[in-house]
Amino acid sequence: MTLVDIGIPVLRDAVDARADRPDVPYLLDRFGRIARDLRVSITERCSLRCTYCMPEEGLPAIPADRLLSAAEIVRVVELAVRMLGIHEVRFTGGEPLMRRDLEDIIAGCAQRLPDVPLMMTTNAIGLEHRAQRLADAGLRRVNISLDSVDRAEFAKLTRRDRLPAVLAGIRAAGRAGLAPVKVNAVLMPDTLAGAPELLAWCLDEGCELRFIEEMPLDADREWARANMVTAQQLLDMLGSRFDLVEVGRDDPSAPAEQWMVNGGPATVGIIASVTRSFCETCDRTRLTADGMIRSCLFSDHEVDLRGPLRAGASDAELAQLWRAAMWQKWAGHGINAEDFVPPDRSMGAIGG
Ligand code: SAM
Ligand code: SF4
């Protein structure tokens, strides 16, 4: 096993890990990576309870006074783009559609940053009625989570019988021009056999499907290496129905490896976060719904942006805090290391 296999990136020559941070405006870390992709979680609340993410009772509510307001989110996103070199912004959660002011957040960002792609990761419940308004507000694309097209399996996995609402949301997104609609699926051993059916459905609907390996970020702490569905198991299962040819990544920092289906042009992606980790090319930075900067999904190291923001810090001061936070980013998550410890916050509380 190499260092890269266990999520440890190889140091790049350009940066000395022991040196002080060079005075550059962008979000550089000690390993030479630059964060260009911002994930903004806007709520911990959710309409589903996916077993690999949320506890049955939902996450503890963030007190209203700790949640960033729409205006605060817009200010922070704008400074991240203008001062820190962020190229694309994705809203997530929890479930972003749980916020009634989502359209205001999107419109505020789009008006100030018309050239920046604004995207959202969503379970699509309620999207049927909001897709057009969101597109009009400036949302460009959506990634929609759908793990099974079997209603009983979907209900078991998400603990809610809402498959029809999700399918209606996916179709509404396509009609509203939030295309190409990407579908994200996390498979569990129980749902692996349904993967070919899910791919067939996505091909019929013109959606780009990407499978994500389950990561140890479930609130119930039940993830076990031995029970997770690996990329290889998935490829074997899909191969029983489809002819797949590997075509690689869209760009070096894209987490999904692409496979051409039945001679193309359609493809299916696989994000093998656990078995083929890609920490060495990670270009992400995250903002939690309560205003904390996180440099990695798996690190508990957080830097408070909300406190200084509300205490009157200038954009330049907030940007400097963010730069310092990212300089501390660690090399990799080390999920496969024996002493791996999952982070305190689960996926729904960080923002996937
Ligand atoms: N509620 C929205 C949704 O489900 O798309 C956005 C938030 S959700 C946390 C973002 C993504 O994280 C989803 O695609 C979900 O499948 C994925 N996810 C959640 N828990 C995960 C885990 N333990 N391992 C891998 N992916 C996970
Ligand atoms: Fe909710 Fe998304 Fe987590 Fe499922 S994966 S429980 S939809 S936040």
CSV table of C-alpha atoms and ligand atoms in Angstrom, one decimal:
chain,number,residue,atom,x,y,z
A,1,MET,CA,0.0,0.0,0.0
A,2,THR,CA,1.4,3.4,-0.9
A,3,LEU,CA,1.0,6.7,0.9
A,4,VAL,CA,-1.4,7.9,-1.7
A,5,ASP,CA,-3.6,4.7,-1.1
A,6,ILE,CA,-4.1,5.7,2.5
A,7,GLY,CA,-4.9,9.2,1.6
A,8,ILE,CA,-1.5,10.9,2.2
A,9,PRO,CA,-0.6,13.2,-0.6
A,10,VAL,CA,3.0,13.4,-1.8
A,11,LEU,CA,4.5,16.7,-0.9
A,12,ARG,CA,5.0,19.0,-3.8
A,13,ASP,CA,8.4,20.6,-4.4
A,14,ALA,CA,7.0,24.1,-4.6
A,15,VAL,CA,6.1,24.3,-0.9
A,16,ASP,CA,8.2,23.6,2.1
A,17,ALA,CA,5.9,22.0,4.8
A,18,ARG,CA,7.9,23.6,7.6
A,19,ALA,CA,8.0,27.1,6.1
A,20,ASP,CA,5.7,30.0,7.0
A,21,ARG,CA,2.8,30.6,4.8
A,22,PRO,CA,3.8,32.6,1.7
A,23,ASP,CA,2.0,35.8,1.2
A,24,VAL,CA,-0.4,34.8,-1.5
A,25,PRO,CA,-4.1,35.7,-1.7
A,26,TYR,CA,-5.5,32.2,-2.5
A,27,LEU,CA,-6.2,29.3,-0.2
A,28,LEU,CA,-2.9,27.5,-0.3
A,29,ASP,CA,-2.1,24.6,2.1
A,30,ARG,CA,1.3,23.3,3.3
A,31,PHE,CA,1.1,20.5,0.7
A,32,GLY,CA,0.8,22.8,-2.2
A,33,ARG,CA,-2.9,22.3,-2.8
A,34,ILE,CA,-5.1,25.3,-3.6
A,35,ALA,CA,-8.8,25.3,-2.6
A,36,ARG,CA,-11.0,26.6,-5.4
A,37,ASP,CA,-14.2,24.8,-4.7
A,38,LEU,CA,-16.4,26.1,-1.8
A,39,ARG,CA,-19.1,24.0,-0.1
A,40,VAL,CA,-21.5,26.0,1.9
A,41,SER,CA,-23.8,24.2,4.3
A,42,ILE,CA,-26.9,26.3,5.0
A,43,THR,CA,-28.8,24.0,7.5
A,44,GLU,CA,-28.5,20.8,9.5
A,45,ARG,CA,-32.2,20.1,9.0
A,46,CYS,CA,-33.4,17.5,6.5
A,47,SER,CA,-36.6,15.9,5.2
A,48,LEU,CA,-35.0,12.5,5.0
A,49,ARG,CA,-33.0,10.3,7.5
A,50,CYS,CA,-30.6,8.4,5.3
A,51,THR,CA,-29.1,5.7,7.5
A,52,TYR,CA,-25.5,6.4,6.3
A,53,CYS,CA,-25.9,10.0,7.3
A,54,MET,CA,-28.5,11.1,9.8
A,55,PRO,CA,-29.7,9.6,13.1
A,56,GLU,CA,-33.4,8.5,13.1
A,57,GLU,CA,-34.4,11.5,15.2
A,58,GLY,CA,-32.5,14.0,13.1
A,59,LEU,CA,-29.5,16.1,14.1
A,60,PRO,CA,-29.6,18.4,17.1
A,61,ALA,CA,-31.0,21.8,15.9
A,62,ILE,CA,-28.5,24.6,15.5
A,63,PRO,CA,-29.9,27.5,17.6
A,64,ALA,CA,-31.3,30.2,15.3
A,65,ASP,CA,-28.8,32.8,16.5
A,66,ARG,CA,-25.9,30.6,15.5
A,67,LEU,CA,-27.2,29.9,12.0
A,68,LEU,CA,-25.7,32.3,9.3
A,69,SER,CA,-28.4,34.5,7.8
A,70,ALA,CA,-28.9,34.8,4.1
A,71,ALA,CA,-27.1,38.2,4.1
A,72,GLU,CA,-24.1,36.8,6.0
A,73,ILE,CA,-23.8,33.8,3.6
A,74,VAL,CA,-23.9,36.1,0.6
A,75,ARG,CA,-21.2,38.3,2.1
A,76,VAL,CA,-18.9,35.4,2.9
A,77,VAL,CA,-19.4,33.8,-0.5
A,78,GLU,CA,-18.6,37.1,-2.2
A,79,LEU,CA,-15.4,37.6,-0.3
A,80,ALA,CA,-14.4,34.0,-0.9
A,81,VAL,CA,-14.6,34.6,-4.6
A,82,ARG,CA,-13.2,38.1,-4.8
A,83,MET,CA,-10.4,37.8,-2.3
A,84,LEU,CA,-9.6,34.1,-2.0
A,85,GLY,CA,-9.9,32.8,-5.6
A,86,ILE,CA,-12.9,30.5,-5.2
A,87,HIS,CA,-14.1,29.4,-8.6
A,88,GLU,CA,-17.3,27.5,-7.8
A,89,VAL,CA,-19.8,27.4,-5.0
A,90,ARG,CA,-22.1,24.6,-4.0
A,91,PHE,CA,-24.9,24.9,-1.4
A,92,THR,CA,-25.5,21.8,0.7
A,93,GLY,CA,-26.6,20.7,4.1
A,94,GLY,CA,-28.6,19.0,5.7
A,95,GLU,CA,-31.1,19.7,3.0
A,96,PRO,CA,-30.8,23.1,1.5
A,97,LEU,CA,-34.5,23.1,0.4
A,98,MET,CA,-35.4,23.2,4.1
A,99,ARG,CA,-34.5,26.9,4.0
A,100,ARG,CA,-37.2,29.1,2.9
A,101,ASP,CA,-34.7,31.9,2.0
A,102,LEU,CA,-32.7,29.6,-0.3
A,103,GLU,CA,-33.9,31.6,-3.3
A,104,ASP,CA,-32.7,34.8,-1.6
A,105,ILE,CA,-29.3,33.3,-0.9
A,106,ILE,CA,-28.9,32.2,-4.5
A,107,ALA,CA,-30.2,35.5,-6.0
A,108,GLY,CA,-27.9,37.5,-3.7
A,109,CYS,CA,-24.8,35.5,-4.7
A,110,ALA,CA,-25.8,35.5,-8.4
A,111,GLN,CA,-26.3,39.2,-8.5
A,112,ARG,CA,-22.9,39.9,-7.0
A,113,LEU,CA,-21.1,37.1,-8.7
A,114,PRO,CA,-22.7,36.6,-12.1
A,115,ASP,CA,-19.8,34.6,-13.5
A,116,VAL,CA,-19.4,32.1,-10.7
A,117,PRO,CA,-21.2,28.7,-11.1
A,118,LEU,CA,-23.7,28.3,-8.2
A,119,MET,CA,-24.7,24.8,-7.6
A,120,MET,CA,-26.6,22.8,-5.0
A,121,THR,CA,-26.6,19.2,-3.7
A,122,THR,CA,-30.1,18.2,-2.7
A,123,ASN,CA,-32.4,15.3,-2.0
A,124,ALA,CA,-34.9,17.1,-4.4
A,125,ILE,CA,-37.9,16.9,-2.0
A,126,GLY,CA,-39.9,20.0,-2.8
A,127,LEU,CA,-37.8,20.8,-5.8
A,128,GLU,CA,-40.7,20.1,-8.1
A,129,HIS,CA,-42.3,23.4,-7.0
A,130,ARG,CA,-39.1,25.5,-6.6
A,131,ALA,CA,-36.8,24.4,-9.5
A,132,GLN,CA,-37.9,27.2,-11.8
A,133,ARG,CA,-37.6,29.9,-9.2
A,134,LEU,CA,-34.2,28.7,-8.2
A,135,ALA,CA,-33.1,28.6,-11.8
A,136,ASP,CA,-34.5,32.2,-12.3
A,137,ALA,CA,-32.6,33.3,-9.1
A,138,GLY,CA,-29.3,32.1,-10.7
A,139,LEU,CA,-28.8,28.5,-9.7
A,140,ARG,CA,-26.9,26.7,-12.5
A,141,ARG,CA,-26.9,23.0,-11.7
A,142,VAL,CA,-28.0,20.5,-9.2
A,143,ASN,CA,-26.7,17.2,-7.9
A,144,ILE,CA,-29.6,15.1,-6.6
A,145,SER,CA,-29.1,12.2,-4.2
A,146,LEU,CA,-31.0,9.1,-5.2
A,147,ASP,CA,-29.9,5.7,-4.0
A,148,SER,CA,-32.6,3.4,-5.3
A,149,VAL,CA,-35.5,3.6,-7.7
A,150,ASP,CA,-37.3,0.8,-5.8
A,151,ARG,CA,-39.9,2.5,-3.5
A,152,ALA,CA,-39.6,0.0,-0.6
A,153,GLU,CA,-35.8,0.1,-0.7
A,154,PHE,CA,-35.8,3.9,-0.9
A,155,ALA,CA,-38.1,4.1,2.1
A,156,LYS,CA,-36.0,1.7,4.1
A,157,LEU,CA,-32.8,3.5,3.4
A,158,THR,CA,-34.0,7.0,3.9
A,159,ARG,CA,-36.6,6.1,6.6
A,160,ARG,CA,-39.2,8.1,4.6
A,161,ASP,CA,-41.5,7.0,1.8
A,162,ARG,CA,-40.7,9.9,-0.5
A,163,LEU,CA,-39.4,8.4,-3.7
A,164,PRO,CA,-42.2,9.9,-5.9
A,165,ALA,CA,-41.3,13.4,-4.7
A,166,VAL,CA,-37.6,12.9,-5.5
A,167,LEU,CA,-38.3,11.6,-9.0
A,168,ALA,CA,-40.7,14.6,-9.6
A,169,GLY,CA,-38.0,16.9,-8.4
A,170,ILE,CA,-35.4,15.4,-10.7
A,171,ARG,CA,-37.7,15.9,-13.7
A,172,ALA,CA,-38.6,19.5,-12.7
A,173,ALA,CA,-34.8,20.3,-12.4
A,174,GLY,CA,-34.3,19.1,-16.0
A,175,ARG,CA,-37.3,21.2,-17.2
A,176,ALA,CA,-36.0,24.3,-15.4
A,177,GLY,CA,-32.7,23.9,-17.3
A,178,LEU,CA,-30.6,22.9,-14.3
A,179,ALA,CA,-28.9,20.5,-16.6
A,180,PRO,CA,-27.2,18.2,-16.9
A,181,VAL,CA,-28.8,16.8,-13.7
A,182,LYS,CA,-26.3,14.7,-11.8
A,183,VAL,CA,-27.5,12.0,-9.6
A,184,ASN,CA,-25.4,10.9,-6.6
A,185,ALA,CA,-25.9,7.4,-5.1
A,186,VAL,CA,-24.4,5.8,-2.0
A,187,LEU,CA,-24.8,2.1,-2.0
A,188,MET,CA,-25.2,-0.2,1.0
A,189,PRO,CA,-24.9,-4.0,0.8
A,190,ASP,CA,-28.7,-4.2,0.8
A,191,THR,CA,-29.1,-1.9,-2.2
A,192,LEU,CA,-26.1,-3.0,-4.3
A,193,ALA,CA,-28.3,-5.4,-6.4
A,194,GLY,CA,-30.5,-2.4,-7.4
A,195,ALA,CA,-27.5,-0.4,-8.9
A,196,PRO,CA,-28.1,-1.6,-12.5
A,197,GLU,CA,-31.7,-0.6,-12.3
A,198,LEU,CA,-30.8,2.8,-11.0
A,199,LEU,CA,-28.3,3.3,-13.9
A,200,ALA,CA,-30.9,2.2,-16.4
A,201,TRP,CA,-33.3,4.8,-15.0
A,202,CYS,CA,-30.7,7.6,-15.1
A,203,LEU,CA,-29.8,6.7,-18.7
A,204,ASP,CA,-33.5,6.8,-19.7
A,205,GLU,CA,-34.0,10.2,-18.0
A,206,GLY,CA,-30.7,11.7,-19.3
A,207,CYS,CA,-29.2,12.1,-15.9
A,208,GLU,CA,-25.5,11.6,-15.1
A,209,LEU,CA,-25.2,9.0,-12.4
A,210,ARG,CA,-22.2,9.0,-9.9
A,211,PHE,CA,-21.8,6.4,-7.2
A,212,ILE,CA,-20.1,7.5,-4.0
A,213,GLU,CA,-18.4,5.0,-1.7
A,214,GLU,CA,-19.9,5.2,1.8
A,215,MET,CA,-17.6,7.1,4.2
A,216,PRO,CA,-17.3,6.8,8.0
A,217,LEU,CA,-19.4,10.0,8.4
A,218,ASP,CA,-22.7,8.5,9.6
A,219,ALA,CA,-24.2,9.9,12.8
A,220,ASP,CA,-24.9,6.4,14.1
A,221,ARG,CA,-21.2,5.4,13.8
A,222,GLU,CA,-22.1,2.1,12.2
A,223,TRP,CA,-19.8,2.4,9.2
A,224,ALA,CA,-17.4,-0.6,9.0
A,225,ARG,CA,-14.7,-1.1,6.4
A,226,ALA,CA,-15.8,-4.7,6.0
A,227,ASN,CA,-19.4,-3.9,5.3
A,228,MET,CA,-19.1,-1.0,2.8
A,229,VAL,CA,-19.7,-1.5,-0.9
A,230,THR,CA,-16.5,-0.9,-2.7
A,231,ALA,CA,-16.0,0.6,-6.2
A,232,GLN,CA,-14.9,-2.9,-7.4
A,233,GLN,CA,-18.0,-4.6,-6.1
A,234,LEU,CA,-20.1,-2.0,-7.8
A,235,LEU,CA,-18.2,-2.3,-11.1
A,236,ASP,CA,-18.8,-6.1,-11.0
A,237,MET,CA,-22.5,-5.6,-10.3
A,238,LEU,CA,-22.9,-3.0,-13.1
A,239,GLY,CA,-20.8,-5.2,-15.4
A,240,SER,CA,-23.4,-7.9,-15.2
A,241,ARG,CA,-25.8,-5.7,-17.3
A,242,PHE,CA,-23.7,-3.0,-19.0
A,243,ASP,CA,-20.5,-2.9,-21.0
A,244,LEU,CA,-18.2,-0.5,-19.2
A,245,VAL,CA,-15.0,1.1,-20.4
A,246,GLU,CA,-12.8,3.3,-18.1
A,247,VAL,CA,-12.3,6.8,-19.5
A,248,GLY,CA,-10.6,8.4,-16.5
A,249,ARG,CA,-11.4,11.7,-14.7
A,250,ASP,CA,-12.9,14.9,-16.4
A,251,ASP,CA,-10.0,16.9,-14.8
A,252,PRO,CA,-7.2,15.9,-12.4
A,253,SER,CA,-9.1,17.4,-9.3
A,254,ALA,CA,-12.4,15.8,-10.2
A,255,PRO,CA,-13.2,13.1,-7.6
A,256,ALA,CA,-15.2,10.9,-10.0
A,257,GLU,CA,-13.6,8.3,-12.3
A,258,GLN,CA,-15.7,8.0,-15.4
A,259,TRP,CA,-16.8,4.8,-17.2
A,260,MET,CA,-18.4,4.8,-20.7
A,261,VAL,CA,-21.6,2.8,-20.7
A,262,ASN,CA,-22.5,0.5,-23.7
A,263,GLY,CA,-20.1,2.3,-26.1
A,264,GLY,CA,-21.2,5.8,-25.0
A,265,PRO,CA,-21.8,8.6,-25.1
A,266,ALA,CA,-23.4,8.1,-21.7
A,267,THR,CA,-21.0,7.6,-18.7
A,268,VAL,CA,-21.3,6.6,-15.1
A,269,GLY,CA,-19.0,8.0,-12.4
A,270,ILE,CA,-17.5,6.4,-9.4
A,271,ILE,CA,-16.2,8.4,-6.4
A,272,ALA,CA,-14.0,5.9,-4.6
A,273,SER,CA,-13.4,8.1,-1.5
A,274,VAL,CA,-12.3,5.2,0.6
A,275,THR,CA,-10.6,2.6,-1.6
A,276,ARG,CA,-9.0,5.0,-4.1
A,277,SER,CA,-8.7,8.2,-2.1
A,278,PHE,CA,-7.9,11.4,-3.9
A,279,CYS,CA,-6.8,13.7,-1.0
A,280,GLU,CA,-3.6,14.7,-2.9
A,281,THR,CA,-5.7,16.6,-5.4
A,282,CYS,CA,-8.4,17.9,-3.1
A,283,ASP,CA,-9.4,21.5,-3.9
A,284,ARG,CA,-12.2,22.0,-1.4
A,285,THR,CA,-12.9,24.3,1.5
A,286,ARG,CA,-16.1,24.2,3.5
A,287,LEU,CA,-18.3,26.6,5.5
A,288,THR,CA,-20.7,25.0,8.0
A,289,ALA,CA,-24.2,26.3,8.6
A,290,ASP,CA,-23.1,27.8,11.9
A,291,GLY,CA,-20.2,29.7,10.2
A,292,MET,CA,-17.1,27.5,10.8
A,293,ILE,CA,-14.4,27.0,8.2
A,294,ARG,CA,-13.4,23.4,7.7
A,295,SER,CA,-10.5,22.4,5.6
A,296,CYS,CA,-11.4,18.7,5.3
A,297,LEU,CA,-14.6,16.6,5.8
A,298,PHE,CA,-12.6,14.4,8.2
A,299,SER,CA,-10.8,16.9,10.3
A,300,ASP,CA,-12.3,18.3,13.5
A,301,HIS,CA,-10.2,21.4,13.1
A,302,GLU,CA,-12.6,24.3,12.6
A,303,VAL,CA,-12.0,28.0,12.5
A,304,ASP,CA,-14.8,30.3,13.7
A,305,LEU,CA,-15.8,32.9,11.1
A,306,ARG,CA,-19.2,33.7,12.5
A,307,GLY,CA,-17.8,35.3,15.7
A,308,PRO,CA,-15.4,37.7,14.0
A,309,LEU,CA,-18.0,38.4,11.3
A,310,ARG,CA,-20.6,39.5,13.9
A,311,ALA,CA,-18.0,41.4,15.9
A,312,GLY,CA,-17.4,43.7,12.9
A,313,ALA,CA,-14.4,42.1,11.2
A,314,SER,CA,-13.6,43.5,7.7
A,315,ASP,CA,-13.6,41.3,4.6
A,316,ALA,CA,-9.8,41.5,4.6
A,317,GLU,CA,-9.7,40.2,8.2
A,318,LEU,CA,-12.1,37.4,7.4
A,319,ALA,CA,-10.1,36.5,4.3
A,320,GLN,CA,-6.9,36.3,6.4
A,321,LEU,CA,-8.6,34.0,8.9
A,322,TRP,CA,-9.7,31.7,6.1
A,323,ARG,CA,-6.2,31.6,4.6
A,324,ALA,CA,-4.7,30.7,7.9
A,325,ALA,CA,-7.3,28.0,8.4
A,326,MET,CA,-6.5,26.4,5.1
A,327,TRP,CA,-2.8,26.6,5.6
A,328,GLN,CA,-3.4,24.1,8.5
A,329,LYS,CA,-5.2,21.6,6.2
A,330,TRP,CA,-3.8,18.1,6.8
A,331,ALA,CA,-2.4,15.8,4.2
A,332,GLY,CA,-5.2,13.3,4.0
A,333,HIS,CA,-8.0,11.6,5.8
A,334,GLY,CA,-6.3,8.3,6.4
A,335,ILE,CA,-9.6,6.3,6.5
A,336,ASN,CA,-7.7,3.1,5.8
A,337,ALA,CA,-5.2,3.6,8.6
A,338,GLU,CA,-5.7,1.4,11.7
A,339,ASP,CA,-5.8,4.4,14.1
A,340,PHE,CA,-8.5,6.3,12.0
A,341,VAL,CA,-11.0,8.2,14.2
A,342,PRO,CA,-14.1,9.6,12.5
A,343,PRO,CA,-14.8,13.3,13.0
A,344,ASP,CA,-17.2,14.5,15.7
A,345,ARG,CA,-19.6,16.0,13.2
A,346,SER,CA,-21.4,13.7,10.8
A,347,MET,CA,-21.9,14.3,7.1
A,348,GLY,CA,-25.3,16.1,7.5
A,349,ALA,CA,-23.8,18.5,10.1
A,350,ILE,CA,-20.7,19.3,8.0
A,351,GLY,CA,-22.3,19.5,4.6
A,352,GLY,CA,-21.5,16.9,2.0
B,1,SAM,N1,-29.4,16.5,1.6
B,1,SAM,C1,-28.6,16.7,0.4
B,1,SAM,C2,-28.4,15.5,-0.3
B,1,SAM,O1,-28.7,14.4,0.3
B,1,SAM,O2,-28.0,15.5,-1.5
B,1,SAM,C3,-27.3,17.4,0.7
B,1,SAM,C4,-26.5,17.0,1.9
B,1,SAM,S1,-25.9,15.3,1.8
B,1,SAM,C5,-25.0,15.3,3.3
B,1,SAM,C6,-24.7,15.5,0.5
B,1,SAM,C7,-24.2,14.2,-0.1
B,1,SAM,O3,-23.5,13.5,0.9
B,1,SAM,C8,-25.3,13.3,-0.6
B,1,SAM,O4,-25.0,12.9,-1.9
B,1,SAM,C9,-25.2,12.1,0.3
B,1,SAM,O5,-25.5,10.9,-0.4
B,1,SAM,C10,-23.7,12.1,0.7
B,1,SAM,N2,-23.5,11.4,1.9
B,1,SAM,C11,-24.1,11.5,3.1
B,1,SAM,N3,-23.5,10.6,4.0
B,1,SAM,C12,-22.5,10.0,3.4
B,1,SAM,C13,-21.6,9.0,3.8
B,1,SAM,N4,-21.6,8.5,5.0
B,1,SAM,N5,-20.7,8.6,2.9
B,1,SAM,C14,-20.7,9.1,1.6
B,1,SAM,N6,-21.6,10.0,1.2
B,1,SAM,C15,-22.5,10.4,2.1
B,2,SF4,FE1,-30.6,14.3,4.5
B,2,SF4,FE2,-28.8,14.4,2.5
B,2,SF4,FE3,-28.1,13.3,4.8
B,2,SF4,FE4,-29.9,12.0,3.3
B,2,SF4,S1,-27.8,12.4,2.8
B,2,SF4,S2,-30.1,12.4,5.5
B,2,SF4,S3,-31.0,13.7,2.3
B,2,SF4,S4,-28.6,15.4,4.5
